[in-house]
Structures are given as structure tokens and as C-alpha cells.
CSV table of C-alpha atoms in Angstrom, one decimal:
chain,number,residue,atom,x,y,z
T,903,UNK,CA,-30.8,-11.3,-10.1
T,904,UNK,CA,-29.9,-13.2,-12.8
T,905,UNK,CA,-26.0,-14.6,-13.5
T,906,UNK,CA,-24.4,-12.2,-15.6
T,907,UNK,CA,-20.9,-13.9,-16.6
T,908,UNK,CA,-19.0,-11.9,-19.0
T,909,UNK,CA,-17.9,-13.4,-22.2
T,910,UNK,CA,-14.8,-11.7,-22.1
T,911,UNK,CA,-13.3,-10.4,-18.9
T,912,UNK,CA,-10.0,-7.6,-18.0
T,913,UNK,CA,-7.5,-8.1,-15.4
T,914,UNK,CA,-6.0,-5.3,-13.5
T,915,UNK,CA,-2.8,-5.7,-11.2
T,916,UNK,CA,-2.5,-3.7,-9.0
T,917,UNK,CA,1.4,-4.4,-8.3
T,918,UNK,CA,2.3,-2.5,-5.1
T,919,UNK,CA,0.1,0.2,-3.4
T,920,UNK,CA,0.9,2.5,-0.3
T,921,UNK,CA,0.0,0.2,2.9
T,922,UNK,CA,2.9,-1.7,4.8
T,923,UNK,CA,3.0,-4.7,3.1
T,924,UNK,CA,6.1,-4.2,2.1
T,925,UNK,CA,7.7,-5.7,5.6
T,926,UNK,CA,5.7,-8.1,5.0
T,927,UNK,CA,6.3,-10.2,2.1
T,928,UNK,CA,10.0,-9.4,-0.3
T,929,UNK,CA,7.6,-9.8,-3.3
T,930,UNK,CA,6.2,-6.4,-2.7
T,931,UNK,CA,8.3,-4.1,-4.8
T,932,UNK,CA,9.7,-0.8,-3.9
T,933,UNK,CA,12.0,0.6,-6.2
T,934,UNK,CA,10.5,2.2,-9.5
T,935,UNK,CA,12.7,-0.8,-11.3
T,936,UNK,CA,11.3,-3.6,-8.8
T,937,UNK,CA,7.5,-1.7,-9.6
T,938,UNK,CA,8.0,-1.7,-13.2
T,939,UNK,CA,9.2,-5.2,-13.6
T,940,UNK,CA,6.5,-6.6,-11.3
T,941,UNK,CA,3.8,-4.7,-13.7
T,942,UNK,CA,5.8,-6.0,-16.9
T,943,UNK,CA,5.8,-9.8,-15.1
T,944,UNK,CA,1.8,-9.4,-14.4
T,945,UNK,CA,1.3,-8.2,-17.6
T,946,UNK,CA,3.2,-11.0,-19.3
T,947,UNK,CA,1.2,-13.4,-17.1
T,948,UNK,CA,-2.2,-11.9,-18.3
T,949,UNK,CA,-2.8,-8.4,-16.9
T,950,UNK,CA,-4.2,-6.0,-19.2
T,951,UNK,CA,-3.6,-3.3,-16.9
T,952,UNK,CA,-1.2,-2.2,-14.1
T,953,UNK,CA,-2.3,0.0,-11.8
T,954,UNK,CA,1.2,1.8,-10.1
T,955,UNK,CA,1.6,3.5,-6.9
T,956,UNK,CA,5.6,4.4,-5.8
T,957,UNK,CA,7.4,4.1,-2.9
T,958,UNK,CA,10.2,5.3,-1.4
T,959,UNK,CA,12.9,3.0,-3.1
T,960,UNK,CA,14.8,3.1,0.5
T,961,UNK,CA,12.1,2.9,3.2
T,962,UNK,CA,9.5,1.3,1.4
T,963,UNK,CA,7.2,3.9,2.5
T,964,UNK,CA,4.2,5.6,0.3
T,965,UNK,CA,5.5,8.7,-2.0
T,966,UNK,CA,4.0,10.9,-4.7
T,967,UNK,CA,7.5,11.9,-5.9
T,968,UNK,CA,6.7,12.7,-9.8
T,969,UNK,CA,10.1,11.2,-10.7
T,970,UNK,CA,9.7,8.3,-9.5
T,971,UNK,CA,6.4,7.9,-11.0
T,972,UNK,CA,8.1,8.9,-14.3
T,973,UNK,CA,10.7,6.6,-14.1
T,974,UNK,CA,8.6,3.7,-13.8
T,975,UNK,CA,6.4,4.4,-16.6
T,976,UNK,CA,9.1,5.2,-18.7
T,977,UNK,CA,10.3,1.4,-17.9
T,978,UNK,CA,7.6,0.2,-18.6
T,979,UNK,CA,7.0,1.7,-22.1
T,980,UNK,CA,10.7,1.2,-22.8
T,981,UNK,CA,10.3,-2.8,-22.3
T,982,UNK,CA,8.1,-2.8,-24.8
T,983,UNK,CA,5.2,-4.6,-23.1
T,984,UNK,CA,1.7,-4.0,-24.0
T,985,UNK,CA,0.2,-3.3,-20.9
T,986,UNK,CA,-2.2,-0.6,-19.9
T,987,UNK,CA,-0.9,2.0,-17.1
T,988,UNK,CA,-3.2,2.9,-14.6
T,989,UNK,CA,-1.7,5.6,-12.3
T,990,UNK,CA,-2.9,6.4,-8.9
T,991,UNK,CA,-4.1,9.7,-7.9
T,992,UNK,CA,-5.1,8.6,-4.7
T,993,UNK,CA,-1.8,10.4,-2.8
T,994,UNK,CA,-2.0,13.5,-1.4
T,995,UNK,CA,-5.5,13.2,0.8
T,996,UNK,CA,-4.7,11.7,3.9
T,997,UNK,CA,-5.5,13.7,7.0
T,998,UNK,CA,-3.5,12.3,10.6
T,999,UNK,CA,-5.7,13.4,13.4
T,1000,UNK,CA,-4.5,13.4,17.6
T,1001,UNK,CA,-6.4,11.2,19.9
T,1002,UNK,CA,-9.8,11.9,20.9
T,1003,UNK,CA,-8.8,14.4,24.0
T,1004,UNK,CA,-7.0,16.5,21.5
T,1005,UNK,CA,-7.2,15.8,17.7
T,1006,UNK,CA,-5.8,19.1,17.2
T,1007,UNK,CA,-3.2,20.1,15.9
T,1008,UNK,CA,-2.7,17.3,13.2
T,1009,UNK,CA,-0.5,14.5,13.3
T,1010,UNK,CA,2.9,13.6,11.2
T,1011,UNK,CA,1.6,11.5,8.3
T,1012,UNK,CA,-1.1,13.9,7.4
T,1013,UNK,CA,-0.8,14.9,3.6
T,1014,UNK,CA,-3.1,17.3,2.1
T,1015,UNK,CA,-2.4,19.0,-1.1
T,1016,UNK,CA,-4.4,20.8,-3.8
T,1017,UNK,CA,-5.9,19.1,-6.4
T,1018,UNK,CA,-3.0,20.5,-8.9
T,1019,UNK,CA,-0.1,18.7,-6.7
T,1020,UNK,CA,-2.3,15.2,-6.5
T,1021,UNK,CA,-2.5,15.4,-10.6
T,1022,UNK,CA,1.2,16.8,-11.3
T,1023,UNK,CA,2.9,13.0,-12.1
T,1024,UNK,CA,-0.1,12.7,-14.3
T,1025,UNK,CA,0.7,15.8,-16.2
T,1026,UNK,CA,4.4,14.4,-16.5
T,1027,UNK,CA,3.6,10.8,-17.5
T,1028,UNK,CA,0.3,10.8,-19.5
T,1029,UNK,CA,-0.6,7.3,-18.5
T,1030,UNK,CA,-3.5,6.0,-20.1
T,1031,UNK,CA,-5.9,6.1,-17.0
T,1032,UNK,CA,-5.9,7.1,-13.6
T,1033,UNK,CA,-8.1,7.0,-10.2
T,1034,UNK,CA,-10.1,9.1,-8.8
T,1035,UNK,CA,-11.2,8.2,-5.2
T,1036,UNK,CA,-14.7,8.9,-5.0
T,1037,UNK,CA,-15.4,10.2,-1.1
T,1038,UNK,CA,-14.1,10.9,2.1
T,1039,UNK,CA,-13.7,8.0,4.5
T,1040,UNK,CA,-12.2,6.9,7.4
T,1041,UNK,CA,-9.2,4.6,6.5
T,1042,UNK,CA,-8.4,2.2,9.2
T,1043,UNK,CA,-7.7,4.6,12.1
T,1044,UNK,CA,-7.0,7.9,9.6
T,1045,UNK,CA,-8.7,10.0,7.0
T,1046,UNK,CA,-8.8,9.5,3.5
T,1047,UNK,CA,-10.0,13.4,2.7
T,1048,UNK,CA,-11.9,13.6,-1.2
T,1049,UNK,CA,-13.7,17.1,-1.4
T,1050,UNK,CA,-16.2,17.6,-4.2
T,1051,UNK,CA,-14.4,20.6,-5.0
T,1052,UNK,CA,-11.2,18.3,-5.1
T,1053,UNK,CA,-12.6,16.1,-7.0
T,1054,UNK,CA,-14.1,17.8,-9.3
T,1055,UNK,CA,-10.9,19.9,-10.2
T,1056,UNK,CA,-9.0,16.7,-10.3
T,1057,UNK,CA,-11.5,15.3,-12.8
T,1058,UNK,CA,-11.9,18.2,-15.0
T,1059,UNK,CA,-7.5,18.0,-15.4
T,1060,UNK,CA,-7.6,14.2,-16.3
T,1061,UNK,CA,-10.7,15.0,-18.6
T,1062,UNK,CA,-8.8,17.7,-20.3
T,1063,UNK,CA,-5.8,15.7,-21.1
T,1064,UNK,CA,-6.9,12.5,-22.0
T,1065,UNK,CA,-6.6,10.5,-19.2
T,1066,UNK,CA,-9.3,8.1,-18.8
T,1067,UNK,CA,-10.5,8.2,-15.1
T,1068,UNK,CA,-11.3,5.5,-13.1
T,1069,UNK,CA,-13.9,6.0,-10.2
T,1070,UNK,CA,-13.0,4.1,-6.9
T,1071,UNK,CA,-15.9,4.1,-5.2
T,1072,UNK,CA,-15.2,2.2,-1.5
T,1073,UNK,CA,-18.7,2.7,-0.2
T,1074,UNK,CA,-22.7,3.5,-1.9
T,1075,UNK,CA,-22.0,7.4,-1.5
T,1076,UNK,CA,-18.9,7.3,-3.2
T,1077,UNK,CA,-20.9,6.2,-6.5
T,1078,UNK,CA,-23.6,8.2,-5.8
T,1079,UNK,CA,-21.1,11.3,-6.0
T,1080,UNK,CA,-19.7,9.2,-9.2
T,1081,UNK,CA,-22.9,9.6,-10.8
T,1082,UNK,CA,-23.1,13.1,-10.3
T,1083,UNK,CA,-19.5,13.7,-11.8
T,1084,UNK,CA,-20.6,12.2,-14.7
T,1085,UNK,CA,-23.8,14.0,-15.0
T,1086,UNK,CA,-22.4,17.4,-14.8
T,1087,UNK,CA,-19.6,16.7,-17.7
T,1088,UNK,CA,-16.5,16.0,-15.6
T,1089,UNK,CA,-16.2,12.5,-16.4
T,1090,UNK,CA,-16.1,11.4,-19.9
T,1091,UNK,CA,-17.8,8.4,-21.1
T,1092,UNK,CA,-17.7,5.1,-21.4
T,1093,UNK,CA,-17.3,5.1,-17.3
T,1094,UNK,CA,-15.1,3.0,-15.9
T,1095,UNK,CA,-15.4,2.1,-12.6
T,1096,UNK,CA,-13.6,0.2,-9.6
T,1097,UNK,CA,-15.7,-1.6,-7.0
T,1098,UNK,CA,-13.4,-1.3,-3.9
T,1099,UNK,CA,-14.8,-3.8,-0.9
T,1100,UNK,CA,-14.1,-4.8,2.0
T,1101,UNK,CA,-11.3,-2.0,3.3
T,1102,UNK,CA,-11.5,-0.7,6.4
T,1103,UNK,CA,-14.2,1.1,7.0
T,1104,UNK,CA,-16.0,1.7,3.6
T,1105,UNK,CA,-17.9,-1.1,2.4
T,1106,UNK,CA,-17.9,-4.3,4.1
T,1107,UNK,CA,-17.3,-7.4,1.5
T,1108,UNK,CA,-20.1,-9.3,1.9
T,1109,UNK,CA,-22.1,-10.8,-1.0
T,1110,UNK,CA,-25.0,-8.4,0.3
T,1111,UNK,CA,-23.4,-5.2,0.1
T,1112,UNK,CA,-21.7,-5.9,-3.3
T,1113,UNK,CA,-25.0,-6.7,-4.7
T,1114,UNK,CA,-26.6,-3.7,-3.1
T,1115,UNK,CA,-23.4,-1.5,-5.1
T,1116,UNK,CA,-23.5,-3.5,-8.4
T,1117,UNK,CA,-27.5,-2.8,-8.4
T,1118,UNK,CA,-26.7,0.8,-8.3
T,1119,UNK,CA,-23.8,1.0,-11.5
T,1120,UNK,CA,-25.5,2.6,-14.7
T,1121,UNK,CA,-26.1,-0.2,-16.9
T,1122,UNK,CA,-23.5,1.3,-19.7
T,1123,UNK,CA,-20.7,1.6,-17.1
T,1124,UNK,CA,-17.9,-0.9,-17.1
T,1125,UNK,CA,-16.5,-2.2,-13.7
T,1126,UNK,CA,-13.8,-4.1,-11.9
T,1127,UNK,CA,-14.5,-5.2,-8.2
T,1128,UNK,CA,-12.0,-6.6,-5.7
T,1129,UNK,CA,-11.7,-7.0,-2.4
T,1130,UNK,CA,-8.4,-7.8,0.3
T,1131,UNK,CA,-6.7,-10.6,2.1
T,1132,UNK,CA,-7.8,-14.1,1.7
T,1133,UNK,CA,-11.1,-12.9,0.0
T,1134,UNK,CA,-8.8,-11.0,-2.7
T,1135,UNK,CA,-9.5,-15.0,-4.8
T,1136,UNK,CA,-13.3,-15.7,-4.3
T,1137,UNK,CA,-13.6,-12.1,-5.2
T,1138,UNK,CA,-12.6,-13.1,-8.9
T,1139,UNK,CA,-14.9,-15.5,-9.2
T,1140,UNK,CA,-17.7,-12.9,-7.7
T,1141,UNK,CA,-17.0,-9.9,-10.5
T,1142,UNK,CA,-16.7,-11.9,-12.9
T,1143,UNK,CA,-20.3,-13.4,-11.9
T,1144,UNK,CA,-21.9,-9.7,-11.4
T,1145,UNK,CA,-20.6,-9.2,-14.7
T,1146,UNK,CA,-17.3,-7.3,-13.7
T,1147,UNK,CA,-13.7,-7.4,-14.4
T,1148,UNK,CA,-10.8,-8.2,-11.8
T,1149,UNK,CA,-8.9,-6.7,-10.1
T,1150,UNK,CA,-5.7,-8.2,-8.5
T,1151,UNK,CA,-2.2,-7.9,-6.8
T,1152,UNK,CA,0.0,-7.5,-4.4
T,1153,UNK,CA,-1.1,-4.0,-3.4
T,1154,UNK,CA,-4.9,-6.3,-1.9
T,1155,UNK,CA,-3.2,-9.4,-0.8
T,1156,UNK,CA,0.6,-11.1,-0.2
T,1157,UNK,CA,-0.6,-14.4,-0.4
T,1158,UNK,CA,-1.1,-17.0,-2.8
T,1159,UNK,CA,-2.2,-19.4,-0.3
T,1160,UNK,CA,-2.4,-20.3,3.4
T,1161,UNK,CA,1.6,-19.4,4.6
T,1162,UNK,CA,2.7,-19.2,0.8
T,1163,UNK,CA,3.6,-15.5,-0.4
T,1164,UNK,CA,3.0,-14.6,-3.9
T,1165,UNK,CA,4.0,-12.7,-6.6
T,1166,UNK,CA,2.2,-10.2,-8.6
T,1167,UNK,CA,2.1,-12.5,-11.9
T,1168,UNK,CA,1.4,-15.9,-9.7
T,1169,UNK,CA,-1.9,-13.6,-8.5
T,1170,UNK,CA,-2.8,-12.8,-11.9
T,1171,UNK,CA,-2.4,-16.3,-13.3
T,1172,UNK,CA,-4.3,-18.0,-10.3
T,1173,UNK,CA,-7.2,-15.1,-11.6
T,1174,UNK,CA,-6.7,-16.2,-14.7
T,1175,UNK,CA,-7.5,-19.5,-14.0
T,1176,UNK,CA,-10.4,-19.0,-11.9
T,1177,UNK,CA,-11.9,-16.5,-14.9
T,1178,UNK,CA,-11.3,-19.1,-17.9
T,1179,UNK,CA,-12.9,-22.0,-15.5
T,1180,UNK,CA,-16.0,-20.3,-15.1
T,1181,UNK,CA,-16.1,-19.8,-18.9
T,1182,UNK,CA,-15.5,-16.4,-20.0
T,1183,UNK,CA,-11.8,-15.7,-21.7
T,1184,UNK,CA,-9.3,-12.7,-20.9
T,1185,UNK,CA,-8.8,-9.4,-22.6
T,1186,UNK,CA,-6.1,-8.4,-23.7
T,1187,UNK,CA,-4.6,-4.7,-24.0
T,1188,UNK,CA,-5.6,-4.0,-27.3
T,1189,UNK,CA,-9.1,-5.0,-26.4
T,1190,UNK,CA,-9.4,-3.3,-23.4
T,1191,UNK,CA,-8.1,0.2,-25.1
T,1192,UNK,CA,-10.9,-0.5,-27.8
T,1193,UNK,CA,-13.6,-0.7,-25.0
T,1194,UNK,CA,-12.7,1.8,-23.1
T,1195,UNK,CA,-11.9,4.2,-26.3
T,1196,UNK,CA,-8.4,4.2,-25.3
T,1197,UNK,CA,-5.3,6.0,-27.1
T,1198,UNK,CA,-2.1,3.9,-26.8
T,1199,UNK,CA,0.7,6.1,-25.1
């Protein structure tokens, strides 16, 4: 395959996410103030888009509270910051078996709701995109549960209100199913698509594997690929020479280097740095709503 390097290349942050960084590293924000001011600091430092999950603002724990989602949207917009909001809809599929003797009856964590209830903060805050996790997978040592019939009723209520989707496909099925989404009307076009490597146990991160899952995107789809932890850097450099966007944050990675924890804009501006040394400049929100045929909101 030939290099492929992108004249122009997007940056997504993704600012905080549901795993337990967040007793990890202060930098990871809980509140839906700390959220929206991370996103507004990334996008000030060169994100075109923030993609948002919420937490609980006490625990720090995952939530799919609709007000909270609200409320930092509405922050967001109110700053007046041009910056792209990328909502999950990733909450709401997580299935908590027993041990191995007896992995019935299900375990506290499990959440498992219709396909109405994962889409209802969407409804309420009209963000310009949102995910759509493409597949079923384990998760580490849980389920991350994705039905086709889920899916597809949670595509066809984005679709229907104007929410661009974007596919997260963690492994080569997961696009597979993509492609048949689109086929049968559910996704509009142009595609966008998130490459999402190296998380336990979908697709490992390996040069190999990404290849074998770039090789496979339609060639009129537009992606982002990222992967976690100390590869979350040399992962820029590798979308943006597969002919991809980036994707970074504090919701992949806590560290800016060996022992030093980061911030959500000090991640975007090291990506930043990386994608203007290798020769391609960086998007900015306006652009990226013209090539994805977004609405501002």
C-alpha cells in the first residue's frame, strides 16, 4: 500500500469516557462543568470535535443521566466555542455476568436498556453527531451487548433527526455489520467512521490488524483511528498515514509522557504537532461540518 497522508486532517477529543481513569489522574473531569471546559480547552487547543460521555459529578462513575448530558452541551454552546459535539450512545449495553460456575443471575453493573433509553439524551440535546457501537464484544472481563436489532433502531432515530452517526467499529465484524447498515438505508451518507484499536478484546493494535481494517473501509468513507495508553501518540502519526483523522484524549490515555499526566488540550496540541510535522494541516469546525454535511446546532 501506498502512503496516503492527508492534506488536511480532524482532531477529535475525546475529553473523558466511562472507564476508571478518573482515580487515576485529577485531569480527568467529572462534573458536566469540569467535562464542558475540558472539551472547550481542547477545542481551543485544536479539536474540531469533542466527543462527551458524563459521569457521576460525585463518584466519578459512568452515567447516562440526560441532564447531565444536557447540561454540558448547553455549556458548551453557551461559551461560544466552535467546536463540534460528538455524544456517546455507547451507555446502556453493558451486560455483568457471575463467574464461570454460575453466570446466572447477572451481576450489579449490568445495564441493558432499549434502544429508545440509549438515544433519549440525544433526543434532548441534538448534538451534531453521535456513536454507534458497531458489535457485541467482550470488554475487558464484561459484555459490551450491540444487537442488530438495537442497532438498527438506534440508527434509524439518529438518521431521522439529523444526528450524523459515527460507526465505532472495535473489531473486522463490527464494520462488516457497518457496511450493511449503510446498505439497507439506516446510515446516511458521507459515512463517518471511528477505527477503535487496541481495547481489550476487540482488535489488537498492531500495524497488521489496522491495515487489514483500513483495507476493508469503502473508499468514500471518512475515518478517525486511535488506539490507548502509551500507543494513544504513535497512533496519530499512523491515521494520519492510512489517510485518517485522530482521535485523542483523556478518555484513551492519562499521560502526556513517561510519569507526566496530561490534560485534554496538552493531548491535542502534542497531536497537533505530530499531524503538522508530517505535513498535512488541521481542520477546523467549519471545515469539518462542510465535509461531513453538517448543520451547526
Amino acid at each position: 500500500m501506498s502512503l496516503n497522508t492527508p492534506k488536511e486532517v480532524f482532531i477529535t477529543c475525546a475529553v473523558t469516557g466511562s472507564g476508571a481513569s478518573h482515580n487515576k489522574s485529577k485531569h480527568v473531569p467529572r462534573s458536566p462543568k469540569e467535562i464542558a471546559e475540558s472539551a472547550i480547552d481542547a477545542a481551543k487547543a485544536g479539536a474540531a470535535v469533542v466527543h462527551c460521555h458524563v459521569r457521576d459529578p460525585i463518584t466519578g462513575e459512568p452515567a447516562r443521566d440526560p441532564s447531565l448530558y444536557r447540561e454540558v452541551t448547553e455549556r458548551i454552546r453557551d461559551s461560544e466555542t466552535d467546536v463540534v459535539i460528538n455524544l456517546t450512545a455507547g451507555m446502556g449495553g453493558d451486560i455483568v455476568f457471575g463467574p464461570a460456575t454460575s453466570p446466572l443471575p447477572l451481576k450489579d453493573g449490568t445495564d441493558m436498556v432499549s434502544a429508545e433509553e440509549r438515544m433519549e439524551h440525544i433526543l434532548e440535546c441534538h448534538p451534531e453527531i453521535c456513536t454507534l457501537d458497531c458489535g457485541t464484544m467482550n470488554f475487558s472481563e464484561d459484555v459490551m451487548a450491540n444487537t442488530p436489532a438495537i442497532l438498527r433502531a438506534m440508527a434509524k432515530i439518529a438518521t431521522e433527526n439529523d444526528v450524523k452517526i459515527e460507526i465505532e467499529a472495535f473489531d473486522t465484524g463490527h464494520l462488516w455489520f457497518a457496511k450493511k447498515l449503510v446498505d439497507e438505508g439506516f446510515i446516511s451518507k458521507p459515512v463517518l467512521l471511528q477505527l477503535c484499536m487496541g481495547i481489550p478484546w476487540g482488535a489488537p493494535d498492531d500495524i497488521n490488524t489496522l491495515m487489514a481494517m483500513v483495507n476493508n473501509i469503502p473508499e468514500n468513507w471518512i475515518f478517525s483511528t486511535f488506539s490507548i495508553g502509551r500507543n494513544q501518540m504513535p497512533y496519530v502519526a499512523a491515521a494520519v498515514l492510512t489517510g485518517g483523522n485522530v482521535r485523542v484524549g483523556l478518555e484513551d490515555n492519562i499521560y502526556l509522557e513517561k510519569g507526566v499526566l496530561a490534560t485534554n488540550a496538552q493531548l491535542v496540541e502534542k497531536a497537533k504537532s505530530i499531524i503538522k510535522n508530517m505535513g498535512s494541516s488541521i481542520m477546523n469546525p467549519s471545515q469539518v461540518r462542510e465535509k461531513l454535511s453538517l448543520t451547526k446546532k
